[in-house]
Short mmCIF file of C-alpha atoms and ligand atoms in Angstrom, two decimals:
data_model
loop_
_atom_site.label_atom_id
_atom_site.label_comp_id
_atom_site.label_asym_id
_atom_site.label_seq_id
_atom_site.Cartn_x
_atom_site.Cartn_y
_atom_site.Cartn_z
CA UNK A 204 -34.50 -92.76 270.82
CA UNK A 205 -32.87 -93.69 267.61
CA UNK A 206 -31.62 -90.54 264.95
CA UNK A 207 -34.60 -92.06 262.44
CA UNK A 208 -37.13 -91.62 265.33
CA UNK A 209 -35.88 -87.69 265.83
CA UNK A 210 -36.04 -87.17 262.57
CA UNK A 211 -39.79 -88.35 261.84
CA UNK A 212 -40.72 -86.73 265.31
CA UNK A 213 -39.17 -83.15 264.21
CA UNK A 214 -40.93 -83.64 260.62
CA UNK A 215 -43.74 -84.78 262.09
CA UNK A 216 -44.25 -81.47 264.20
CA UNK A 217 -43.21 -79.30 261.82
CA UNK A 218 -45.64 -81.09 258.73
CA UNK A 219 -48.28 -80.24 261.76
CA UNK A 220 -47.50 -76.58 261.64
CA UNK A 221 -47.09 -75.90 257.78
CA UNK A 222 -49.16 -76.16 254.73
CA UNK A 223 -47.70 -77.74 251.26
CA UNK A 224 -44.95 -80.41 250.53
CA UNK A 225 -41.43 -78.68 250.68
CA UNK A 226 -39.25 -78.72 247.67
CA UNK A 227 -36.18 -77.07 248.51
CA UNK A 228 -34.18 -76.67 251.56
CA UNK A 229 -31.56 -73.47 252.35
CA UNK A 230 -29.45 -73.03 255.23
CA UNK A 231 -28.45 -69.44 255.98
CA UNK A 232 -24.86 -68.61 257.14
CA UNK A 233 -23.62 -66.09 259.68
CA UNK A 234 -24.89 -62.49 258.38
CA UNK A 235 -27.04 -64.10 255.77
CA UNK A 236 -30.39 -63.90 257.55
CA UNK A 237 -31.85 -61.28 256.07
CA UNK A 238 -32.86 -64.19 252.93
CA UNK A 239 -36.00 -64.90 255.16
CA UNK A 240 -37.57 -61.66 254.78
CA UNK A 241 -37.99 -62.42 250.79
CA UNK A 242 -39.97 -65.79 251.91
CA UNK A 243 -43.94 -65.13 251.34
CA UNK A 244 -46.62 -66.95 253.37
CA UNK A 245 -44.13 -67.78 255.98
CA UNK A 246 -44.62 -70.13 259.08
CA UNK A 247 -41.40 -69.05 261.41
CA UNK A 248 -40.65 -71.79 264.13
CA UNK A 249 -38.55 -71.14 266.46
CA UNK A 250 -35.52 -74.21 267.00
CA UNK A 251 -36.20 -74.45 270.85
CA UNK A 252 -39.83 -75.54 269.63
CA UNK A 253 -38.82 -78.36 267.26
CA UNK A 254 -38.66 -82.11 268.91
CA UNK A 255 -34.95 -82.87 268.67
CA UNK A 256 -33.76 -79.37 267.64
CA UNK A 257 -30.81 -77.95 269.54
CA UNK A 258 -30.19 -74.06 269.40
CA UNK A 259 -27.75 -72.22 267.83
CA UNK A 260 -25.76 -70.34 270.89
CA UNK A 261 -23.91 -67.64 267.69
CA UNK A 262 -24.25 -64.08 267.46
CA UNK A 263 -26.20 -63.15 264.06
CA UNK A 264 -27.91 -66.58 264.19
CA UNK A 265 -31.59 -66.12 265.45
CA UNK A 266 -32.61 -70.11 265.19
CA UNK A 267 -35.97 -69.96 263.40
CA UNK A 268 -36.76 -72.73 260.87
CA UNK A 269 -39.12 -70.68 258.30
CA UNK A 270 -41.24 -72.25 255.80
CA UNK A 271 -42.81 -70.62 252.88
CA UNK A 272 -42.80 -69.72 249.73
CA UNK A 273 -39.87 -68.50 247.11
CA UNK A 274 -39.98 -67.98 243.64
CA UNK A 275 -42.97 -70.64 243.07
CA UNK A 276 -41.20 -72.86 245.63
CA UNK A 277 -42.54 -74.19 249.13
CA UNK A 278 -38.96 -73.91 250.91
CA UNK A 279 -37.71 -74.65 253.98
CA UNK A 280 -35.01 -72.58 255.68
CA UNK A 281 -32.88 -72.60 258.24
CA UNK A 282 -32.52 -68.69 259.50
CA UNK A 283 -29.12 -69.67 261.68
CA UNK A 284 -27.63 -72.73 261.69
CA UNK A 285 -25.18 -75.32 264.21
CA UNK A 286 -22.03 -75.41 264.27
CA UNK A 287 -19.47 -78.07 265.55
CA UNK A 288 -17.53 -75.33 267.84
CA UNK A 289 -20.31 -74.73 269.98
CA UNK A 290 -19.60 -78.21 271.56
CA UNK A 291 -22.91 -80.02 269.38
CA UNK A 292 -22.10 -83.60 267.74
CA UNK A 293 -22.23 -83.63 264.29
CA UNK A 294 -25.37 -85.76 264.39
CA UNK A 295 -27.01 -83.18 265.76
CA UNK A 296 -25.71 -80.21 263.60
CA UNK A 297 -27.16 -82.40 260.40
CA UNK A 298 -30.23 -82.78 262.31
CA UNK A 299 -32.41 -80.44 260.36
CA UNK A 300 -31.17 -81.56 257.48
CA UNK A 301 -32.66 -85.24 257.55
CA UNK A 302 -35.87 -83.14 258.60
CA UNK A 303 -35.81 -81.14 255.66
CA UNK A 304 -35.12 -84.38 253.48
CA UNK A 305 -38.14 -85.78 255.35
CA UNK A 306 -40.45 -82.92 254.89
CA UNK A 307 -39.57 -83.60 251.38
CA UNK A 308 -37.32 -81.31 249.90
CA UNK A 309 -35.28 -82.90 247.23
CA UNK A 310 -32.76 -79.39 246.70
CA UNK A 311 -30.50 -78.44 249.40
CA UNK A 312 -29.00 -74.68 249.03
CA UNK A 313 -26.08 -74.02 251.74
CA UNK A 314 -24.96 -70.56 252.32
CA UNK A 315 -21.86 -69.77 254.76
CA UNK A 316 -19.36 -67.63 255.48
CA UNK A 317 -16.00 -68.43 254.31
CA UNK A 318 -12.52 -66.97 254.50
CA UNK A 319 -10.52 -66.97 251.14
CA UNK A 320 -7.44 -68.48 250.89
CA UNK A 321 -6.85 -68.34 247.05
CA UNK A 322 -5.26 -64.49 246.70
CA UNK A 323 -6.92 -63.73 243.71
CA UNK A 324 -10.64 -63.30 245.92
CA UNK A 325 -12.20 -60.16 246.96
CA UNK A 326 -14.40 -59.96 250.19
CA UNK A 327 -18.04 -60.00 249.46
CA UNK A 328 -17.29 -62.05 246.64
CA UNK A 329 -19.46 -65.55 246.21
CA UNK A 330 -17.52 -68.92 245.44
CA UNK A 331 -19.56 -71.66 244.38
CA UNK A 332 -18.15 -74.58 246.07
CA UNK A 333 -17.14 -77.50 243.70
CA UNK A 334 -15.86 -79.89 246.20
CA UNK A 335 -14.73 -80.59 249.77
CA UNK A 336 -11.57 -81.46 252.47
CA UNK A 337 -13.01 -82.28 255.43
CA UNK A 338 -10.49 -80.91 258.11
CA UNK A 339 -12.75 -81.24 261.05
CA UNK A 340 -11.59 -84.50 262.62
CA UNK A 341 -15.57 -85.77 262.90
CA UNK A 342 -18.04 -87.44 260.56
CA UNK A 343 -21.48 -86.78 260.67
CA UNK A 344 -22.29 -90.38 259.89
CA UNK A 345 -19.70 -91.82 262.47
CA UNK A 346 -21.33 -94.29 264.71
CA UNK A 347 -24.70 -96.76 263.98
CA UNK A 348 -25.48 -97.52 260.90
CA UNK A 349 -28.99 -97.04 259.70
CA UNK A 350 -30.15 -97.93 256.89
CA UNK A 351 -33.62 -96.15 257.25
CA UNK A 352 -31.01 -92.88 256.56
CA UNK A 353 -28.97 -94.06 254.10
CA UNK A 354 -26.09 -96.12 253.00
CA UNK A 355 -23.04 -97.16 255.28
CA UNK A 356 -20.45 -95.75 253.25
CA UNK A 357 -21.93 -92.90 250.78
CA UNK A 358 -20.10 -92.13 248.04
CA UNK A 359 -19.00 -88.05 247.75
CA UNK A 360 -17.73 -88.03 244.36
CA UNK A 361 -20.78 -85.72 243.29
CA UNK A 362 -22.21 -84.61 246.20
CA UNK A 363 -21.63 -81.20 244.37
CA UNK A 364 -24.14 -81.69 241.65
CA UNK A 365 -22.77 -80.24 238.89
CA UNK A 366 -25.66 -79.23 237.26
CA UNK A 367 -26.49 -77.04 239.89
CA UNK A 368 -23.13 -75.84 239.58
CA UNK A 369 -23.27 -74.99 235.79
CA UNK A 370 -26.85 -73.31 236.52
CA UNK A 371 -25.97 -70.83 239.46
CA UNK A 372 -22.56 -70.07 237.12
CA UNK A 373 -25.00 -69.08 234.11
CA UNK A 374 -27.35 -67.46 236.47
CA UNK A 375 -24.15 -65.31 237.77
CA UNK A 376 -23.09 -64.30 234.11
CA UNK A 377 -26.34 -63.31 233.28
CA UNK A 378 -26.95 -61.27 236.55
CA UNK A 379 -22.95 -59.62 236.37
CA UNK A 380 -22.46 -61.32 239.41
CA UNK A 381 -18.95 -61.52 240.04
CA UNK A 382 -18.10 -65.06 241.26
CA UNK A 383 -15.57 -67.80 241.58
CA UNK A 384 -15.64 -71.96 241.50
CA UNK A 385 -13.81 -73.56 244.25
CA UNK A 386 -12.70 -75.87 246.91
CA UNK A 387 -13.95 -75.35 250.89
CA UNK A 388 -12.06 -76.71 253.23
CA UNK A 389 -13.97 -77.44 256.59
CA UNK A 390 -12.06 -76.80 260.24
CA UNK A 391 -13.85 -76.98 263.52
CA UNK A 392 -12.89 -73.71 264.85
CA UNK A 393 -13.68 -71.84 266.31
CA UNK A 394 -10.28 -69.95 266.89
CA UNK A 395 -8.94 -68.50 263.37
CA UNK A 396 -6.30 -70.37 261.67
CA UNK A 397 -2.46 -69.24 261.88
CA UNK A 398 -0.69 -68.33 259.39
CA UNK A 399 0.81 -71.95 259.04
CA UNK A 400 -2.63 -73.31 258.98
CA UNK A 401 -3.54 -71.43 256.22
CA UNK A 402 -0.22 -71.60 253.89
CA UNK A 403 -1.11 -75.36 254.90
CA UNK A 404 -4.70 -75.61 253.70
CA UNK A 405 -3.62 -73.31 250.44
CA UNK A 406 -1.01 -76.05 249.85
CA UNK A 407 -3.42 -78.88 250.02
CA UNK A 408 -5.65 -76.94 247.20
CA UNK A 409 -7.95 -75.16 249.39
CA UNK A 410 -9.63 -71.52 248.10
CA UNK A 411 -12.16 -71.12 251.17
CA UNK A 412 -11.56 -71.88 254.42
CA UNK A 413 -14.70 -72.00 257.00
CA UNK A 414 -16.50 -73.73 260.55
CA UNK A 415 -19.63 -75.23 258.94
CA UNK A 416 -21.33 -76.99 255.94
CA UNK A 417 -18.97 -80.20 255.30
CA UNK A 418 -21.24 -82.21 257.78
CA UNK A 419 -24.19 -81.11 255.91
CA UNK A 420 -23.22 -81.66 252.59
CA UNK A 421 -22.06 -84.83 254.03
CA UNK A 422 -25.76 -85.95 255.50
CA UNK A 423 -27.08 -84.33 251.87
CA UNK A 424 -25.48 -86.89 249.78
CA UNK A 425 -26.22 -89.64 252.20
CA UNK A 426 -30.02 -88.35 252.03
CA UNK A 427 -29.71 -88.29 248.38
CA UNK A 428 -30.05 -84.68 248.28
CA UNK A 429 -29.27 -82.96 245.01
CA UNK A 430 -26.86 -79.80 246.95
CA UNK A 431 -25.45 -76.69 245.91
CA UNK A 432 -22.92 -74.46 248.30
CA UNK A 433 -22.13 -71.23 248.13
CA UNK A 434 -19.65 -69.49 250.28
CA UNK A 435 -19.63 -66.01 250.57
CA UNK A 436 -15.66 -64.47 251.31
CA UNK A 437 -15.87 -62.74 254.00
CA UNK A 438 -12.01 -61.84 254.36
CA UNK A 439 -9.11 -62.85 252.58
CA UNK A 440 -6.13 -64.65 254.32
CA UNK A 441 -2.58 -64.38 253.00
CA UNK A 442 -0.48 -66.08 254.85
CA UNK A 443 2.74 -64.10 254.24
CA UNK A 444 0.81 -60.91 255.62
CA UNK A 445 -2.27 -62.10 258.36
CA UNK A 446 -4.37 -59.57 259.36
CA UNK A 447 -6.37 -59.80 262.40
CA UNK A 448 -10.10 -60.77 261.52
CA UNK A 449 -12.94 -58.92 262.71
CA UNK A 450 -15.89 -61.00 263.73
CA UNK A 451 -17.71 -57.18 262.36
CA UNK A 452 -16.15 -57.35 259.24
CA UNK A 453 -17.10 -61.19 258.85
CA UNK A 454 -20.77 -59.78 259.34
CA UNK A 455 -20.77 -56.56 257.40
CA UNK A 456 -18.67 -58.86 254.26
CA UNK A 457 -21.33 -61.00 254.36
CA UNK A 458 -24.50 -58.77 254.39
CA UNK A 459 -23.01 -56.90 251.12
CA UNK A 460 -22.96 -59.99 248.98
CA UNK A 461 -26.63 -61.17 250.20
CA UNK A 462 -28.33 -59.08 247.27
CA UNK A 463 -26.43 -61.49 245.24
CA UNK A 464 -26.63 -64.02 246.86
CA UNK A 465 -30.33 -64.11 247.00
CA UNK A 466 -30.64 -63.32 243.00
CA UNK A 467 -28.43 -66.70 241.97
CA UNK A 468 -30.50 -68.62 245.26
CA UNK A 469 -34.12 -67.51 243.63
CA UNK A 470 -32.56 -67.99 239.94
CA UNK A 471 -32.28 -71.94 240.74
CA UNK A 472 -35.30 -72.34 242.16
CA UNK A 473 -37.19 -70.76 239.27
CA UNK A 474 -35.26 -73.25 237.23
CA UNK A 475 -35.09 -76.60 238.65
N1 HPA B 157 -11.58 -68.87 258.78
C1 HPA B 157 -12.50 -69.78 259.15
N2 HPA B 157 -13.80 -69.56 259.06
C2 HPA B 157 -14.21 -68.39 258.58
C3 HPA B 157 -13.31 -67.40 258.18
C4 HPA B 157 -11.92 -67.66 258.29
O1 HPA B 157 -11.06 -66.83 257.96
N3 HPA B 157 -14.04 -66.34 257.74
C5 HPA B 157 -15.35 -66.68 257.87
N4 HPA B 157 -15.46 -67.91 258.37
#
């Protein structure tokens, strides 16, 4: 079956099961669940019940696509997402994605974990992303072209819109939310990076370094998606002094920044 046909199947099924026309899609990050429980009127499917879906195989990822409504939005979200290390292609990690497009969202908000690599961050702290380096060796949109999804070669020179941008920055003054602008730099993982790797990704203008959401934001501008990305720093990485990373403190990081997280996330959709 061709990626098109997967994608109307896995809309198709999911349309069945929910009321409304989505207008925004979010994809939750390791330890950044807890977002669904804020979602009213909610219609949670689990992934292994979507045509096409693969499961998520990560600790602190349950795998439920939820749909429902958030500050006067219908959203769609994605409680747990894929990632590249657990051995899925990249077509089908920016599966749901193409769904969501489908479904008709028109707003994609991506939330992952991320270690820093600029020194001035703080864990728990929330960088909104302003642009890319794909370091994962893979392309989402490597293989048949299709023009059904999109053009042959997007273009990714503002596939961070930047309104979006300038609105979740305003939202964070007003809300004291302390956060930073910067670039994410995407690896495959899943081991850590050395301490070479990281004095190398710092070097090449790098301030978060993490295992997920280039592939996505990559689909998202090929879907026409207007995107937003925020990464929250889960642990800082210096690499004159590495210190081993705790998976638990990746979690626990992450958890304390989802109050603010979810304030900035329910701040755009009230205003766009
Ligand atoms: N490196 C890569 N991915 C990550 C990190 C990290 O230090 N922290 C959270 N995700």
């Amino acid at each position: 079956m061709e990626l098109y046909d997967v994608v109307v199947r896995a809309a198709e099924f999911i349309g069945s099961q929910v009321k409304g026309k989505p207008e925004a899609g979010i994809i939750l990050g390791t330890g950044l669940g807890n977002l669904t429980d804020k979602i009213v009127d909610e219609i949670r499917i689990p992934y292994d019940l979507i045509p096409g879906f693969r499961v998520s195989t990560v600790q602190g990822h349950t795998g439920h696509l939820v749909v429902g409504s958030l500050a006067g939005k219908i959203v769609v979200v994605m409680e747990g997402r894929l990632h590249y290390y657990e051995g899925f292609s990249l077509a089908e990690v920016t599966l749901p994605v193409r769904v969501m497009r489908h479904l008709g969202a028109e707003l994609l908000i991506i939330n992952s974990a991320a270690g820093g690599l600029n020194p001035l961050f703080r864990p728990s702290e929330i960088m909104i992303v302003t642009d890319h380096i794909n370091f994962q060796g893979d392309n989402p949109l490597r293989g048949v072209s299709d023009e059904r999804l999109g053009q042959r070669f997007p273009d990714l020179s503002q596939a961070y819109d930047r309104d979006l941008i300038k609105l979740a920055g305003k939202l964070a003054v007003e809300g004291k939310i302390p956060i930073h602008y910067g670039i994410y730099v995407g690896v495959s993982g899943p081991s850590l990076e050395t301490p070479a790797e990281t004095r190398m990704l710092r070097q090449w203008g790098a301030d978060a370094v993490g295992m997920s959401t280039v592939p996505e934001v990559i689909v998202a501008a090929q879907e026409g998606l207007r995107t937003l990305v925020m990464a929250v720093i889960t642990n800082v990485n210096l690499p004159d002094c590495m210190a081993p990373i705790s998976i638990q403190d990746v979690m626990d990081n992450a958890s304390k920044a989802e109050n603010n997280l979810f304030s900035i996330v329910q701040g755009v959709l009230t205003n766009t």
